[in-house]
mmCIF file of C-alpha atoms in Angstrom:
data_model
loop_
_atom_site.group_PDB
_atom_site.id
_atom_site.type_symbol
_atom_site.label_atom_id
_atom_site.label_comp_id
_atom_site.label_asym_id
_atom_site.label_seq_id
_atom_site.Cartn_x
_atom_site.Cartn_y
_atom_site.Cartn_z
ATOM 1 C CA MET B 15 -0.088 0.095 0.042
ATOM 2 C CA LYS B 16 1.263 3.425 -0.893
ATOM 3 C CA SER B 17 2.086 6.025 1.905
ATOM 4 C CA GLY B 18 0.044 9.389 2.619
ATOM 5 C CA SER B 19 -0.747 11.343 5.640
ATOM 6 C CA LYS B 20 -1.306 9.654 9.030
ATOM 7 C CA LYS B 21 -4.912 10.407 9.087
ATOM 8 C CA THR B 22 -5.529 8.896 5.401
ATOM 9 C CA LEU B 23 -3.306 5.763 6.140
ATOM 10 C CA ARG B 24 -5.020 5.443 9.450
ATOM 11 C CA LYS B 25 -8.309 5.397 7.722
ATOM 12 C CA GLN B 26 -7.301 3.198 4.524
ATOM 13 C CA LEU B 27 -5.616 0.675 6.792
ATOM 14 C CA ARG B 28 -8.268 0.313 9.365
ATOM 15 C CA ALA B 29 -10.829 -0.200 6.421
ATOM 16 C CA ALA B 30 -8.413 -3.081 5.156
ATOM 17 C CA ARG B 31 -7.937 -4.665 8.558
ATOM 18 C CA GLN B 32 -11.677 -4.703 9.242
ATOM 19 C CA ALA B 33 -12.048 -6.320 5.720
ATOM 20 C CA LEU B 34 -10.696 -9.515 6.757
ATOM 21 C CA LEU B 35 -12.592 -12.355 7.311
ATOM 22 C CA PRO B 36 -12.894 -14.054 10.826
ATOM 23 C CA ALA B 37 -11.623 -17.394 9.637
ATOM 24 C CA TYR B 38 -8.327 -15.509 8.171
ATOM 25 C CA ARG B 39 -8.011 -13.909 11.599
ATOM 26 C CA ARG B 40 -7.868 -16.877 13.354
ATOM 27 C CA GLN B 41 -5.662 -18.692 11.017
ATOM 28 C CA ALA B 42 -3.248 -15.664 11.014
ATOM 29 C CA ALA B 43 -3.120 -15.501 14.775
ATOM 30 C CA ARG B 44 -1.894 -19.208 14.771
ATOM 31 C CA SER B 45 0.580 -18.545 12.045
ATOM 32 C CA ALA B 46 1.860 -15.589 14.037
ATOM 33 C CA LEU B 47 2.632 -17.728 17.114
ATOM 34 C CA ARG B 48 4.240 -20.411 15.094
ATOM 35 C CA ARG B 49 6.392 -17.792 13.909
ATOM 36 C CA LEU B 50 7.241 -16.322 17.236
ATOM 37 C CA MET B 51 7.836 -19.845 18.709
ATOM 38 C CA ARG B 52 10.507 -20.332 15.679
ATOM 39 C CA SER B 53 11.882 -17.139 16.438
ATOM 40 C CA GLY B 54 13.306 -18.103 19.777
ATOM 41 C CA LEU B 55 11.864 -14.815 21.426
ATOM 42 C CA LEU B 56 9.853 -16.786 23.642
ATOM 43 C CA SER B 57 12.634 -18.254 25.630
ATOM 44 C CA ARG B 58 13.968 -14.405 26.154
ATOM 45 C CA GLY B 59 12.991 -12.181 29.014
ATOM 46 C CA ARG B 60 10.861 -12.861 32.206
ATOM 47 C CA ARG B 61 8.347 -10.047 32.008
ATOM 48 C CA TRP B 62 6.175 -9.761 28.703
ATOM 49 C CA GLY B 63 3.745 -7.098 28.098
ATOM 50 C CA PHE B 64 0.604 -7.853 25.822
ATOM 51 C CA TYR B 65 -2.630 -6.098 24.760
ATOM 52 C CA LEU B 66 -6.102 -7.207 24.177
ATOM 53 C CA PRO B 67 -7.457 -6.515 20.822
ATOM 54 C CA LEU B 68 -9.939 -3.658 19.912
ATOM 55 C CA ASP B 69 -11.490 -2.653 16.667
ATOM 56 C CA GLU B 70 -10.267 -5.953 14.796
ATOM 57 C CA GLU B 71 -6.820 -5.548 15.807
ATOM 58 C CA PHE B 72 -4.557 -8.578 15.458
ATOM 59 C CA ASP B 73 -5.312 -11.059 18.175
ATOM 60 C CA ALA B 74 -2.556 -11.146 20.475
ATOM 61 C CA LEU B 75 -4.037 -13.748 22.841
ATOM 62 C CA PRO B 76 -2.572 -16.990 21.654
ATOM 63 C CA LEU B 77 0.793 -15.257 22.061
ATOM 64 C CA LEU B 78 -0.291 -14.240 25.714
ATOM 65 C CA ASN B 79 -1.506 -17.783 26.220
ATOM 66 C CA GLU B 80 1.695 -19.441 25.050
ATOM 67 C CA ALA B 81 3.935 -17.132 27.354
ATOM 68 C CA LEU B 82 1.657 -17.760 30.331
ATOM 69 C CA HIS B 83 2.088 -21.475 29.567
ATOM 70 C CA ARG B 84 5.825 -20.972 29.475
ATOM 71 C CA HIS B 85 5.710 -19.300 33.156
ATOM 72 C CA LYS B 86 6.490 -15.664 32.009
ATOM 73 C CA GLU B 87 5.137 -12.721 33.915
ATOM 74 C CA CYS B 88 2.613 -11.165 31.903
ATOM 75 C CA PHE B 89 1.231 -7.591 31.936
ATOM 76 C CA LEU B 90 -1.461 -5.831 30.065
ATOM 77 C CA PRO B 91 -1.870 -1.967 29.656
ATOM 78 C CA VAL B 92 -3.812 0.089 31.840
ATOM 79 C CA THR B 93 -4.679 3.740 30.258
ATOM 80 C CA ALA B 94 -4.012 6.957 31.594
ATOM 81 C CA ASN B 95 -7.308 9.452 31.956
ATOM 82 C CA ARG B 96 -5.894 11.317 28.943
ATOM 83 C CA ASP B 97 -4.602 10.765 25.761
ATOM 84 C CA ALA B 98 -0.719 11.303 25.167
ATOM 85 C CA GLN B 99 -0.243 10.099 28.728
ATOM 86 C CA PRO B 100 1.952 6.839 29.618
ATOM 87 C CA LEU B 101 0.503 3.551 29.859
ATOM 88 C CA ARG B 102 1.068 1.462 33.258
ATOM 89 C CA PHE B 103 1.082 -2.307 33.309
ATOM 90 C CA ALA B 104 -0.744 -4.665 35.551
ATOM 91 C CA ARG B 105 0.271 -8.185 36.191
ATOM 92 C CA LEU B 106 -2.126 -11.009 35.220
ATOM 93 C CA ASP B 107 -2.074 -13.075 38.205
ATOM 94 C CA GLY B 108 -5.779 -14.149 38.503
ATOM 95 C CA ARG B 109 -6.273 -11.998 41.643
ATOM 96 C CA HIS B 110 -7.391 -8.714 39.743
ATOM 97 C CA SER B 111 -10.840 -8.079 38.479
ATOM 98 C CA VAL B 112 -11.185 -6.606 34.929
ATOM 99 C CA ILE B 113 -12.766 -3.449 33.761
ATOM 100 C CA ARG B 114 -13.691 -2.054 30.539
ATOM 101 C CA ASN B 115 -11.869 1.643 30.177
ATOM 102 C CA ARG B 116 -13.350 4.529 28.138
ATOM 103 C CA TYR B 117 -12.347 2.841 25.008
ATOM 104 C CA GLY B 118 -13.925 -0.141 25.714
ATOM 105 C CA ILE B 119 -10.695 -2.123 26.242
ATOM 106 C CA VAL B 120 -10.750 -4.475 28.803
ATOM 107 C CA GLU B 121 -7.720 -4.017 31.456
ATOM 108 C CA PRO B 122 -6.905 -5.232 34.718
ATOM 109 C CA HIS B 123 -8.273 -3.450 37.709
ATOM 110 C CA SER B 124 -5.194 -2.957 40.233
ATOM 111 C CA ASN B 125 -3.346 -0.772 42.489
ATOM 112 C CA ARG B 126 -0.024 -2.323 41.855
ATOM 113 C CA LEU B 127 0.986 -1.094 38.238
ATOM 114 C CA MET B 128 4.386 -0.938 36.779
ATOM 115 C CA ASN B 129 6.112 1.270 34.467
ATOM 116 C CA ALA B 130 7.288 -0.063 30.831
ATOM 117 C CA ARG B 131 10.922 0.229 31.479
ATOM 118 C CA TRP B 132 10.594 -2.933 33.534
ATOM 119 C CA LEU B 133 9.274 -4.828 30.913
ATOM 120 C CA ASP B 134 11.616 -7.220 28.867
ATOM 121 C CA MET B 135 9.415 -7.446 25.866
ATOM 122 C CA LEU B 136 6.396 -5.628 24.653
ATOM 123 C CA ILE B 137 3.791 -6.852 22.082
ATOM 124 C CA VAL B 138 2.574 -3.519 20.668
ATOM 125 C CA PRO B 139 -0.760 -3.208 18.555
ATOM 126 C CA LEU B 140 -0.662 -0.845 15.483
ATOM 127 C CA VAL B 141 -2.648 0.182 12.587
ATOM 128 C CA GLY B 142 0.049 0.500 10.053
ATOM 129 C CA PHE B 143 3.857 -0.210 9.796
ATOM 130 C CA ASP B 144 6.732 0.052 6.985
ATOM 131 C CA GLY B 145 9.905 -1.956 6.195
ATOM 132 C CA ARG B 146 12.130 0.421 8.474
ATOM 133 C CA GLY B 147 10.048 -0.458 11.978
ATOM 134 C CA ARG B 148 7.825 2.505 11.982
ATOM 135 C CA ARG B 149 4.650 2.076 13.517
ATOM 136 C CA LEU B 150 1.197 3.957 12.835
ATOM 137 C CA GLY B 151 -0.933 3.679 15.971
ATOM 138 C CA MET B 152 -4.460 4.637 16.697
ATOM 139 C CA GLY B 153 -3.477 8.335 17.379
ATOM 140 C CA GLY B 154 -3.908 8.767 20.961
ATOM 141 C CA GLY B 155 -0.199 8.976 21.753
ATOM 142 C CA PHE B 156 -0.155 6.290 24.398
ATOM 143 C CA TYR B 157 2.561 4.250 23.177
ATOM 144 C CA ASP B 158 4.655 7.074 22.194
ATOM 145 C CA ALA B 159 4.332 8.618 25.685
ATOM 146 C CA THR B 160 4.891 5.096 27.373
ATOM 147 C CA LEU B 161 8.134 4.669 25.461
ATOM 148 C CA ALA B 162 9.440 8.070 25.111
ATOM 149 C CA PHE B 163 12.428 7.056 27.646
ATOM 150 C CA LEU B 164 13.767 4.911 25.085
ATOM 151 C CA ARG B 165 15.040 8.015 23.382
ATOM 152 C CA ARG B 166 17.023 8.982 26.253
ATOM 153 C CA ARG B 167 18.815 5.455 26.624
ATOM 154 C CA ARG B 168 22.153 4.802 25.233
ATOM 155 C CA ASN B 169 22.666 1.242 26.281
ATOM 156 C CA TRP B 170 19.901 -0.465 27.866
ATOM 157 C CA LYS B 171 17.063 -0.948 25.205
ATOM 158 C CA LYS B 172 14.359 -2.737 27.217
ATOM 159 C CA PRO B 173 11.993 -3.793 26.612
ATOM 160 C CA TYR B 174 12.195 -5.182 23.217
ATOM 161 C CA LEU B 175 9.252 -3.953 20.982
ATOM 162 C CA ILE B 176 7.374 -6.370 18.832
ATOM 163 C CA GLY B 177 4.471 -4.824 16.654
ATOM 164 C CA LEU B 178 1.954 -7.283 15.685
ATOM 165 C CA ALA B 179 -0.250 -6.771 12.259
ATOM 166 C CA PHE B 180 -1.737 -8.285 9.307
ATOM 167 C CA GLU B 181 0.199 -8.110 6.103
ATOM 168 C CA CYS B 182 -2.347 -5.732 4.552
ATOM 169 C CA GLN B 183 -1.290 -3.272 7.232
ATOM 170 C CA ARG B 184 2.213 -2.747 5.439
ATOM 171 C CA VAL B 185 3.002 0.501 3.604
ATOM 172 C CA THR B 186 5.985 1.812 1.950
ATOM 173 C CA GLU B 187 6.696 4.456 4.243
ATOM 174 C CA ILE B 188 5.186 5.685 7.755
ATOM 175 C CA PRO B 189 5.311 9.393 8.048
ATOM 176 C CA SER B 190 7.668 9.847 10.971
ATOM 177 C CA GLU B 191 7.418 12.532 13.893
ATOM 178 C CA PRO B 192 10.571 13.269 16.300
ATOM 179 C CA TRP B 193 8.975 11.485 19.070
ATOM 180 C CA ASP B 194 8.288 8.122 17.417
ATOM 181 C CA ILE B 195 9.782 5.137 18.573
ATOM 182 C CA ARG B 196 10.723 2.473 16.231
ATOM 183 C CA LEU B 197 10.090 -1.173 16.534
ATOM 184 C CA ASN B 198 12.755 -4.004 17.165
ATOM 185 C CA ALA B 199 10.663 -6.348 15.204
ATOM 186 C CA ILE B 200 7.036 -7.032 13.602
ATOM 187 C CA LEU B 201 5.467 -10.194 13.408
ATOM 188 C CA THR B 202 2.544 -10.643 10.619
ATOM 189 C CA GLU B 203 0.844 -13.843 9.665
ATOM 190 C CA LYS B 204 3.382 -14.070 6.823
ATOM 191 C CA GLU B 205 6.782 -12.956 8.083
ATOM 192 C CA PHE B 206 8.728 -11.863 11.283
ATOM 193 C CA PHE B 207 10.667 -8.628 10.347
ATOM 194 C CA ARG B 208 13.711 -7.436 12.488
ATOM 195 C CA PHE B 209 15.060 -3.977 12.384
ATOM 196 C CA SER B 210 18.353 -2.436 13.830
ATOM 197 C CA THR B 211 17.064 -0.488 16.801
ATOM 198 C CA GLN B 212 16.752 3.500 16.442
#
């Protein structure tokens, strides 16, 4: 797909993602899990961050379930009260109730929240991506704010960022802003792309 303004790209890519059939989505999630398992990344890191899908996003649940099966500490994001504020992460341990936030996303209801800098791996949702690891999000700025600390780091680069997307969400180039954080890898139903970091 060709590049364009972020607003135009978001509209086009969300439409392409929504057009995918449920059977294709289920198969894509299984295929992505197999690719992640073959990559060896599931043996790395102890603390993994995930997301629960919204608006026809790629389903991260098979990856989350496999990480739990491998005894990883798994976390879900908890949104701030306003856009462009950092996300915090609550551990999935079966002790917390869940609520729907203002976007309709299910998140743990917990008073014990962790900053993203303590995660080893983070699976990130996206609307679009390009071949250089640039990510187009929903436009709320949550992940940009959450990962802003990575721009200031020189050596320690955790968490390792993995975008999860359908192939139809790939474009030639995502328009870039100074505050955008590039992903370390992108996992689709057909390929596993790895990028040199920032």
